[in-house]
Structures are given as C-alpha cells and as structure tokens.
Amino acid sequence: NAEYMGECHLSDPKCSMHSYAHLVSVRQDLHAHPEGGFQEHRTGTKVKEFLLASGLSECCIRPCASTGFVVDICGLAAPSGQPRMIALRADMDALPMTEGNHHLPYRSQNEGFAHMCGHDGHMTCLLGAAEIFIKNRDKLPLDKTIRLFFQPAEESPGGAEPMIKEGCMEGVDEVYGMHNWPAFPFGQLRTAPGPVMAHVIEFEIRITGKGGHASQPQACIDPVVCAAQIVTAAQTIVSRNVFYRESVVVSITKIHGGEAFNVIPDTVTLGGTVRDLSAASYELVKSRFEKIVQDVASAFNCTSEFNVIEYYPVLTNTTTEANHVLRVAKTVLGDSNVNSADLPMLAAEDFGYFTQVKPGCFFFMGTQSADHTSTGCHSTTFDFNDKVIPLAVRVWIALVEDRLGVKLVDDVNQVLN
C-alpha cells in the first residue's frame, strides 16, 4: 500500500481532490482511527467533511441510525421525465479486535478496535465515487437521485434494519453494495443472482447435571460427558439430514465447564453458529439440533436449554440487478474479470435487509495480488488493498450512469488514472 501520509488536509497539494493519493490518505486515516458499531463518531465526521469539501450542501446529508448518514445527490439538469433513485451503500464500523499489523504506520490507534474487514476501504471507494457525482450534478437530471448509505454497525448488532426503519429506502428503486474479498484475484468482480451470503444464528446450549468430586462419578451426573456426546452427534445433523446440494454449516465453537481439575461441574455450556441459505434448511437443522440436545441430555439424566439468537437473513440478489452489475462491470474490468465463481459463501452480511425491501445486488471486489497477499477478512493481519480503490470507484460510476441513463464522465476508465 502507499506510504502513509498522515491525516489528510484538503489544503495540502498532495491531497488534492480527484487524486488517488488523496483517497489513499483518507482510507489510511480511517484505518488508523477505527470505531465500533454505533460508535462511529469521528468516522462520521470525516465522511461528512469529505462530502462538504467536494461541494455538497449540508442539507443533503442527514443522520440516520444514530451514527450513520443518508446522503442525497440530486441532479441540476433539466428533468428527464423518468424519475429514478439508485442507492449505494458502504459500511462504517470496525471490529472489536486488536490489530496485528505492527509494521503499518497507519495501524489502529484505538486499542481494542481495528478495521480488519475493509470497511475503511468501502467508505473510501464510495467517497471517491461521490466526489465525481457531486462535481457532475449539472449532467444529472433534476428527477434523478443518487442516494448514499453510510451505514453503522454492520458487524454487530446490525445497522441496516435501523436505517430502513428510519426511512432510508423511501423512494429508492434499486440498491447496491460492495465488499472487498482478499481470496479473489485482484481486479475481479464477482456476484450472482440469488443467495450470495448466508443467514446466521448463534446458539447456546446449557447442560445441567450434578457436580461432585472427580473420584466419585457414580454420585454425580456428569454434564461434561453429556456435552461431549452432543458435540459428536451434532456432526451428523448436516451430513445425514440435509440434501447434499444445500449449503449448511453447523459449528460448535465454544465449550465451557468446570473450574478445578478434581471437580465434576454442575453445568457445561456450548456455543456456536448455524449458517444456511434457505429457510427450509434452517428449520430442518434447528429441529434436529434441538431434538439431539434434548434426547442426549435425557439419556445422561441431565437437563438442557437450547437458546438461539437470530442475526442476519440470507443476502439474496435479485436477478435483474445482479445481471446489471455483471454486465456493467465487464465494461470496466473486462469480460475475463467478471464472474460468479465461489458463490454463494456462508459468511453473513446485513445488506440482505435492503434487498428484502427493494431490488438490489451485493458484489465482491477481489484484492489478492502478488504485492498484496493480505490474509482474509477478520484476520489480525488484514489490510485493505488500496490499489483496488480506482477500480471500485469506476464500477460505482459506471453502474450509476447505466441505471440512471446518464453520462457523468467522458471516459469512466480514465477516472483516477
């Protein structure tokens, strides 16, 4: 990535607008100051400053979902007679984790939070496109609107639903979102019609027995042995119940029980996630899981509790909008760099709430290259590949031009060249 230039000031010539260097500086500044969900106060201030410096009036920026923004870029040209609004979304929050990139001069300065999923890059790409949109409003008809969502709390507890409840989707015809993906080759865009990311739930299982001295198991009801049997039995839920073409993953990721080496505990708790791509698969898995827990616990004379926390729905792209993205992206990135390989995936994203309300598409930009072999998202050593910024900005511009039927720049492929 480019050398860290510190916090960018618009008066600095090396940080002049319309420059790749400026956007890199913005991204790295956001990276250095990560904030958690619904805590994105400095982040929001920087986003707003960028938009105002680009020439947008403050009245076009309204707070939404506590620390997020809805931004309307309205046209100044004669009305087209065909009103239309397209919405583009970027997430703002960082993860509650410690960054391991000790060599980076722009590593996190906010202990316990880090941009290890690339939301700093997502915001920067959308800001880069926003500047072009704002500077070219005279080419955008009065009845065409580009709406931007700067969404808080994607990682947790979820910012899309609160934004929708506060009216961000009112008047929107189509909605689009982007995510960087380090496992995909640099410069590739991938998306597909239908499900592209998973519905996810968190579960917690509590097994209660009767504790006692480890030398006297006959006088106890051992919840540890019971929990071990549940872990083993749970591995058959998908392999022996779910149709092989369906994608479901059950992962038990936590087991907690006991305090001393010579004491059988009273309770053991297990936790993890279920990820799926259809309601039918989920209901089948949940039903089988609950029955296994109940019956195994009963067989070991234990009692059980099975609790579920619902997170995000399946992220489903509507067919028409996914095909628009695939078609438009080819004009920017080339036919060979646009495909649907390795989709769907079983990571989760709350963008799925938006496509439940209006047609839309979520797509992925590959960032893996020989000179940037970043580990995957949510790794302690992840870092967004700044070289993808110009490509993502061009895709955003080309998509808006196509969906609104306008021409904002002479040659989209020369933007940020």
C-alpha positions as CSV (number, residue, x, y, z in Angstrom):
1,N,0.0,0.0,0.0
2,A,1.0,3.6,-0.5
3,E,3.2,5.3,2.1
4,Y,1.3,6.7,5.0
5,M,0.8,10.4,4.6
6,G,-0.9,11.0,7.9
7,E,-4.2,12.7,8.4
8,C,-5.2,14.3,5.1
9,H,-5.9,18.1,4.9
10,L,-7.6,19.3,1.7
11,S,-5.4,22.3,1.6
12,D,-2.4,20.1,1.1
13,P,-1.5,19.9,-2.6
14,K,-0.5,16.2,-2.4
15,C,-4.0,15.5,-1.0
16,S,-5.9,17.5,-3.7
17,M,-9.3,16.2,-4.7
18,H,-9.6,13.9,-7.7
19,S,-6.4,12.2,-6.8
20,Y,-5.6,8.6,-5.9
21,A,-3.2,9.8,-3.3
22,H,-5.9,11.8,-1.5
23,L,-8.2,8.7,-1.4
24,V,-5.4,6.5,0.0
25,S,-4.7,9.1,2.7
26,V,-8.4,9.2,3.6
27,R,-8.5,5.4,3.8
28,Q,-5.4,5.1,5.9
29,D,-6.7,7.8,8.2
30,L,-10.0,5.9,8.7
31,H,-7.9,2.7,9.3
32,A,-5.9,4.4,12.0
33,H,-9.0,5.6,13.9
34,P,-11.4,2.6,13.9
35,E,-14.7,2.7,15.9
36,G,-17.2,0.1,16.8
37,G,-20.8,-0.3,15.9
38,F,-22.9,2.8,16.7
39,Q,-19.7,4.5,17.9
40,E,-18.6,5.8,14.5
41,H,-18.5,9.5,15.6
42,R,-15.1,10.5,14.3
43,T,-15.6,8.3,11.3
44,G,-18.9,10.1,10.5
45,T,-17.3,13.5,11.0
46,K,-14.6,12.6,8.4
47,V,-17.2,11.3,5.9
48,K,-19.2,14.4,6.3
49,E,-16.1,16.7,5.9
50,F,-15.2,14.9,2.7
51,L,-18.7,15.3,1.2
52,L,-18.9,19.0,2.1
53,A,-15.4,19.7,0.7
54,S,-16.5,18.0,-2.5
55,G,-19.2,20.7,-2.8
56,L,-22.3,19.0,-1.4
57,S,-24.6,21.1,0.7
58,E,-25.1,20.1,4.3
59,C,-28.9,19.9,3.8
60,C,-28.2,16.9,1.5
61,I,-26.7,14.9,4.4
62,R,-29.0,13.6,7.2
63,P,-28.1,11.5,10.2
64,C,-29.6,8.0,10.2
65,A,-29.4,5.1,12.7
66,S,-27.5,7.2,15.3
67,T,-24.1,7.4,13.7
68,G,-24.9,6.7,10.0
69,F,-25.8,9.0,7.2
70,V,-28.2,9.1,4.2
71,V,-26.8,11.4,1.5
72,D,-28.8,12.6,-1.5
73,I,-27.0,13.8,-4.5
74,C,-29.7,15.4,-6.7
75,G,-29.4,16.5,-10.3
76,L,-29.2,20.1,-11.5
77,A,-30.0,19.5,-15.2
78,A,-33.4,19.6,-16.9
79,P,-35.8,16.8,-15.7
80,S,-35.9,13.7,-17.8
81,G,-39.5,12.9,-17.2
82,Q,-38.4,9.5,-15.8
83,P,-37.8,9.9,-12.0
84,R,-35.4,7.4,-10.6
85,M,-33.3,6.9,-7.4
86,I,-30.4,4.5,-7.0
87,A,-28.9,3.8,-3.6
88,L,-25.3,2.8,-2.9
89,R,-24.1,1.5,0.5
90,A,-20.8,1.5,2.4
91,D,-20.4,0.2,6.0
92,M,-18.5,2.2,8.6
93,D,-17.8,0.2,11.7
94,A,-14.6,-1.6,12.7
95,L,-14.3,-4.9,14.5
96,P,-13.8,-5.2,18.3
97,M,-10.3,-6.8,18.0
98,T,-6.6,-6.0,18.2
99,E,-4.7,-5.3,15.0
100,G,-1.6,-7.3,14.4
101,N,-0.1,-5.1,11.7
102,H,2.6,-3.6,13.9
103,H,4.7,-2.6,10.9
104,L,2.0,-0.3,9.5
105,P,2.4,3.4,10.2
106,Y,-1.4,3.8,10.0
107,R,-2.2,0.8,12.2
108,S,-5.1,1.2,14.7
109,Q,-4.7,3.9,17.3
110,N,-7.9,2.9,19.1
111,E,-7.0,0.0,21.3
112,G,-9.4,-2.9,21.0
113,F,-10.8,-1.9,17.6
114,A,-9.5,-2.5,14.1
115,H,-10.6,-2.2,10.5
116,M,-9.9,-5.9,9.8
117,C,-12.8,-6.3,7.3
118,G,-12.1,-3.4,5.0
119,H,-14.9,-1.1,5.9
120,D,-12.4,1.7,5.8
121,G,-11.8,0.9,2.1
122,H,-15.5,0.5,1.4
123,M,-16.2,4.0,2.7
124,T,-13.2,5.4,0.7
125,C,-14.4,3.8,-2.6
126,L,-17.9,5.3,-2.2
127,L,-16.5,8.7,-1.2
128,G,-14.3,8.7,-4.3
129,A,-17.3,8.0,-6.5
130,A,-19.4,10.5,-4.5
131,E,-17.0,13.3,-5.3
132,I,-17.4,12.6,-9.1
133,F,-21.2,12.5,-8.7
134,I,-21.2,15.8,-6.8
135,K,-18.9,17.6,-9.2
136,N,-21.0,16.5,-12.2
137,R,-24.5,17.2,-10.9
138,D,-25.0,19.6,-13.8
139,K,-25.2,16.5,-16.0
140,L,-27.7,14.7,-13.8
141,P,-31.4,15.4,-14.4
142,L,-33.3,17.0,-11.6
143,D,-35.5,14.0,-11.3
144,K,-32.6,11.5,-10.9
145,T,-31.1,11.0,-7.4
146,I,-28.0,9.1,-6.2
147,R,-28.5,8.2,-2.6
148,L,-25.6,7.0,-0.5
149,F,-25.9,5.0,2.7
150,F,-23.0,5.3,5.1
151,Q,-24.2,2.5,7.4
152,P,-23.1,1.9,11.0
153,A,-22.8,-1.4,12.9
154,E,-22.7,-3.9,10.1
155,E,-20.5,-6.3,12.2
156,S,-22.8,-6.1,15.2
157,P,-25.5,-5.5,16.2
158,G,-26.6,-4.5,12.7
159,G,-27.3,-1.1,11.2
160,A,-29.3,-1.9,8.1
161,E,-32.6,-2.6,9.9
162,P,-32.4,0.7,11.9
163,M,-31.7,2.6,8.8
164,I,-34.6,1.1,7.0
165,K,-36.9,1.8,10.0
166,E,-35.8,5.4,9.8
167,G,-36.8,5.6,6.1
168,C,-33.6,5.3,4.2
169,M,-35.3,3.2,1.5
170,E,-38.2,5.5,0.8
171,G,-38.2,6.4,-2.9
172,V,-35.3,4.1,-3.7
173,D,-35.7,2.0,-6.9
174,E,-32.5,-0.1,-6.7
175,V,-29.9,-0.7,-4.0
176,Y,-26.3,-1.9,-4.4
177,G,-23.4,-2.7,-2.0
178,M,-19.8,-3.8,-2.4
179,H,-17.3,-5.8,-0.3
180,N,-13.6,-6.4,-0.8
181,W,-12.6,-10.0,-0.8
182,P,-8.9,-11.0,-0.3
183,A,-9.4,-14.5,-1.5
184,F,-10.4,-13.4,-5.0
185,P,-7.8,-12.2,-7.5
186,F,-7.1,-8.5,-7.8
187,G,-9.3,-6.7,-10.2
188,Q,-12.0,-9.4,-10.4
189,L,-15.6,-8.6,-9.6
190,R,-17.9,-11.5,-8.5
191,T,-21.6,-11.7,-7.9
192,A,-24.6,-13.8,-8.8
193,P,-28.3,-13.8,-8.9
194,G,-30.0,-15.4,-5.9
195,P,-28.4,-16.1,-2.5
196,V,-24.8,-14.9,-2.2
197,M,-24.3,-14.8,1.6
198,A,-25.8,-16.8,4.5
199,H,-28.5,-16.5,7.1
200,V,-26.7,-17.0,10.5
201,I,-27.9,-17.7,14.0
202,E,-25.9,-18.0,17.2
203,F,-26.8,-20.8,19.6
204,E,-26.1,-21.5,23.3
205,I,-26.7,-24.9,24.9
206,R,-26.7,-25.3,28.6
207,I,-26.3,-28.8,30.1
208,T,-27.1,-29.2,33.8
209,G,-26.1,-32.3,35.8
210,K,-25.0,-32.7,39.4
211,G,-21.4,-31.9,40.3
212,G,-19.1,-33.5,42.8
213,H,-15.7,-35.0,43.5
214,A,-13.9,-36.4,40.5
215,S,-13.2,-39.6,42.4
216,Q,-16.9,-40.2,42.9
217,P,-18.5,-40.0,39.4
218,Q,-21.2,-42.6,40.5
219,A,-22.5,-40.0,42.9
220,C,-22.6,-37.3,40.1
221,I,-24.5,-36.6,36.9
222,D,-21.6,-35.6,34.6
223,P,-22.6,-32.8,32.2
224,V,-19.1,-33.0,30.5
225,V,-19.7,-36.5,29.2
226,C,-23.1,-35.5,28.0
227,A,-21.8,-32.3,26.3
228,A,-19.2,-34.4,24.5
229,Q,-21.8,-36.7,23.1
230,I,-23.8,-33.7,21.9
231,V,-20.8,-32.3,20.1
232,T,-20.3,-35.7,18.3
233,A,-24.0,-36.2,17.5
234,A,-24.2,-32.6,16.1
235,Q,-21.8,-33.5,13.3
236,T,-24.4,-35.8,11.8
237,I,-27.1,-33.1,11.5
238,V,-26.0,-31.8,8.1
239,S,-24.3,-35.0,6.8
240,R,-27.3,-37.2,7.5
241,N,-30.3,-34.8,7.2
242,V,-29.6,-32.0,4.7
243,F,-29.8,-32.6,0.9
244,Y,-26.3,-32.6,-0.5
245,R,-26.9,-29.6,-2.8
246,E,-27.9,-27.4,0.1
247,S,-25.3,-25.4,1.9
248,V,-25.4,-25.5,5.7
249,V,-22.6,-25.3,8.3
250,V,-23.0,-26.1,12.0
251,S,-20.0,-25.1,14.0
252,I,-19.6,-25.6,17.7
253,T,-17.0,-23.0,18.6
254,K,-17.2,-22.8,22.4
255,I,-17.3,-25.3,25.3
256,H,-17.1,-24.0,28.9
257,G,-17.3,-26.1,32.0
258,G,-15.5,-26.7,35.2
259,E,-13.2,-24.7,37.5
260,A,-11.0,-27.3,39.1
261,F,-9.1,-30.4,37.9
262,N,-10.7,-32.6,40.6
263,V,-14.3,-31.4,40.4
264,I,-17.1,-32.6,38.1
265,P,-19.0,-29.4,37.4
266,D,-22.8,-28.8,37.6
267,T,-23.1,-27.3,34.2
268,V,-21.4,-27.1,30.8
269,T,-22.3,-24.6,28.1
270,L,-21.7,-25.0,24.4
271,G,-22.0,-22.3,21.7
272,G,-21.6,-21.7,18.0
273,T,-23.3,-20.8,14.8
274,V,-25.6,-22.3,12.2
275,R,-25.3,-20.9,8.7
276,D,-27.6,-21.6,5.8
277,L,-29.0,-20.3,2.5
278,S,-32.7,-21.3,2.8
279,A,-35.4,-21.2,5.5
280,A,-36.3,-24.8,4.9
281,S,-32.8,-26.0,5.5
282,Y,-32.5,-23.9,8.7
283,E,-35.8,-25.2,10.1
284,L,-34.7,-28.8,9.5
285,V,-31.3,-28.2,11.1
286,K,-32.8,-26.3,14.1
287,S,-35.4,-29.0,14.7
288,R,-32.8,-31.9,14.5
289,F,-30.4,-30.0,16.7
290,E,-33.0,-29.3,19.4
291,K,-34.0,-32.9,19.5
292,I,-30.5,-34.2,19.7
293,V,-29.7,-31.9,22.6
294,Q,-33.0,-32.8,24.4
295,D,-32.7,-36.6,23.9
296,V,-29.0,-36.9,24.6
297,A,-29.3,-34.8,27.8
298,S,-32.2,-37.0,28.8
299,A,-30.2,-40.2,28.1
300,F,-27.5,-39.0,30.5
301,N,-30.0,-37.9,33.2
302,C,-29.1,-34.2,32.5
303,T,-31.4,-31.3,31.7
304,S,-30.9,-29.0,28.8
305,E,-31.6,-25.5,27.5
306,F,-31.2,-24.5,23.8
307,N,-31.3,-20.8,23.0
308,V,-31.0,-19.1,19.7
309,I,-30.1,-15.5,18.8
310,E,-31.1,-14.6,15.2
311,Y,-28.7,-12.4,13.3
312,Y,-28.9,-11.6,9.6
313,P,-31.1,-13.1,6.8
314,V,-29.9,-14.7,3.6
315,L,-28.5,-12.0,1.4
316,T,-30.3,-12.6,-1.9
317,N,-29.5,-10.6,-5.0
318,T,-32.5,-10.0,-7.4
319,T,-31.8,-11.5,-10.8
320,T,-32.2,-8.4,-12.9
321,E,-30.0,-6.2,-10.7
322,A,-27.3,-8.9,-10.4
323,N,-27.2,-9.2,-14.2
324,H,-26.9,-5.4,-14.4
325,V,-23.8,-5.4,-12.2
326,L,-22.3,-8.3,-14.2
327,R,-22.9,-6.6,-17.5
328,V,-21.7,-3.1,-16.4
329,A,-18.6,-4.5,-14.6
330,K,-17.4,-6.1,-17.8
331,T,-17.2,-2.7,-19.5
332,V,-14.9,-1.5,-16.7
333,L,-12.9,-4.6,-15.8
334,G,-13.1,-6.8,-18.9
335,D,-15.1,-9.9,-19.6
336,S,-12.5,-12.3,-18.1
337,N,-12.5,-10.4,-14.7
338,V,-16.2,-10.7,-14.0
339,N,-17.8,-13.9,-12.9
340,S,-19.9,-15.8,-10.3
341,A,-17.2,-18.3,-9.1
342,D,-17.1,-19.4,-5.5
343,L,-20.6,-18.0,-4.7
344,P,-22.6,-18.2,-2.6
345,M,-20.5,-18.1,0.6
346,L,-21.6,-18.7,4.2
347,A,-20.3,-15.5,5.7
348,A,-23.1,-13.1,6.7
349,E,-24.0,-9.5,5.9
350,D,-26.9,-7.3,7.0
351,F,-27.1,-5.8,3.4
352,G,-29.7,-8.6,3.0
353,Y,-32.3,-6.5,4.8
354,F,-32.0,-3.9,2.0
355,T,-32.7,-6.4,-0.8
356,Q,-35.7,-7.7,1.2
357,V,-37.2,-4.2,0.7
358,K,-36.2,-3.2,-2.9
359,P,-34.4,-4.9,-5.8
360,G,-30.6,-4.9,-5.4
361,C,-27.3,-6.6,-5.7
362,F,-24.2,-7.1,-3.5
363,F,-20.9,-7.7,-5.2
364,F,-17.3,-8.5,-4.3
365,M,-14.1,-6.9,-5.5
366,G,-11.1,-9.2,-5.5
367,T,-7.9,-7.7,-3.8
368,Q,-5.4,-10.6,-3.8
369,S,-2.3,-9.7,-5.8
370,A,1.4,-10.7,-5.8
371,D,2.4,-7.5,-4.0
372,H,-0.5,-7.6,-1.5
373,T,-1.1,-11.0,0.0
374,S,-3.3,-9.9,2.8
375,T,-4.8,-12.6,5.0
376,G,-8.6,-12.9,5.0
377,C,-11.2,-10.6,6.4
378,H,-11.3,-10.6,10.2
379,S,-7.7,-11.7,10.5
380,T,-5.4,-9.7,12.8
381,T,-3.1,-9.0,9.9
382,F,-5.7,-8.0,7.3
383,D,-5.2,-4.7,5.4
384,F,-7.3,-3.3,2.6
385,N,-5.6,-3.2,-0.8
386,D,-5.6,0.5,-1.7
387,K,-4.9,-0.3,-5.4
388,V,-8.4,-1.5,-5.8
389,I,-9.8,1.9,-5.0
390,P,-9.7,3.3,-8.6
391,L,-11.4,0.1,-9.9
392,A,-14.2,0.2,-7.4
393,V,-14.8,3.9,-8.0
394,R,-15.1,3.3,-11.7
395,V,-17.5,0.4,-11.2
396,W,-19.7,2.6,-9.0
397,I,-19.7,5.4,-11.6
398,A,-20.4,3.1,-14.5
399,L,-23.3,1.4,-12.5
400,V,-24.9,4.8,-11.7
401,E,-24.5,6.0,-15.3
402,D,-26.1,2.8,-16.6
403,R,-29.0,2.6,-14.1
404,L,-29.9,6.3,-14.3
405,G,-29.3,6.6,-18.1
406,V,-26.9,9.5,-17.8
407,K,-23.3,10.3,-18.8
408,L,-21.4,11.9,-16.0
409,V,-17.7,11.5,-17.2
410,D,-16.2,11.3,-20.6
411,D,-14.4,8.0,-20.0
412,V,-15.0,6.1,-16.8
413,N,-11.9,4.1,-17.3
414,Q,-9.7,7.2,-17.0
415,V,-11.1,8.2,-13.6
416,L,-8.2,8.2,-11.0
417,N,-5.7,7.2,-13.7
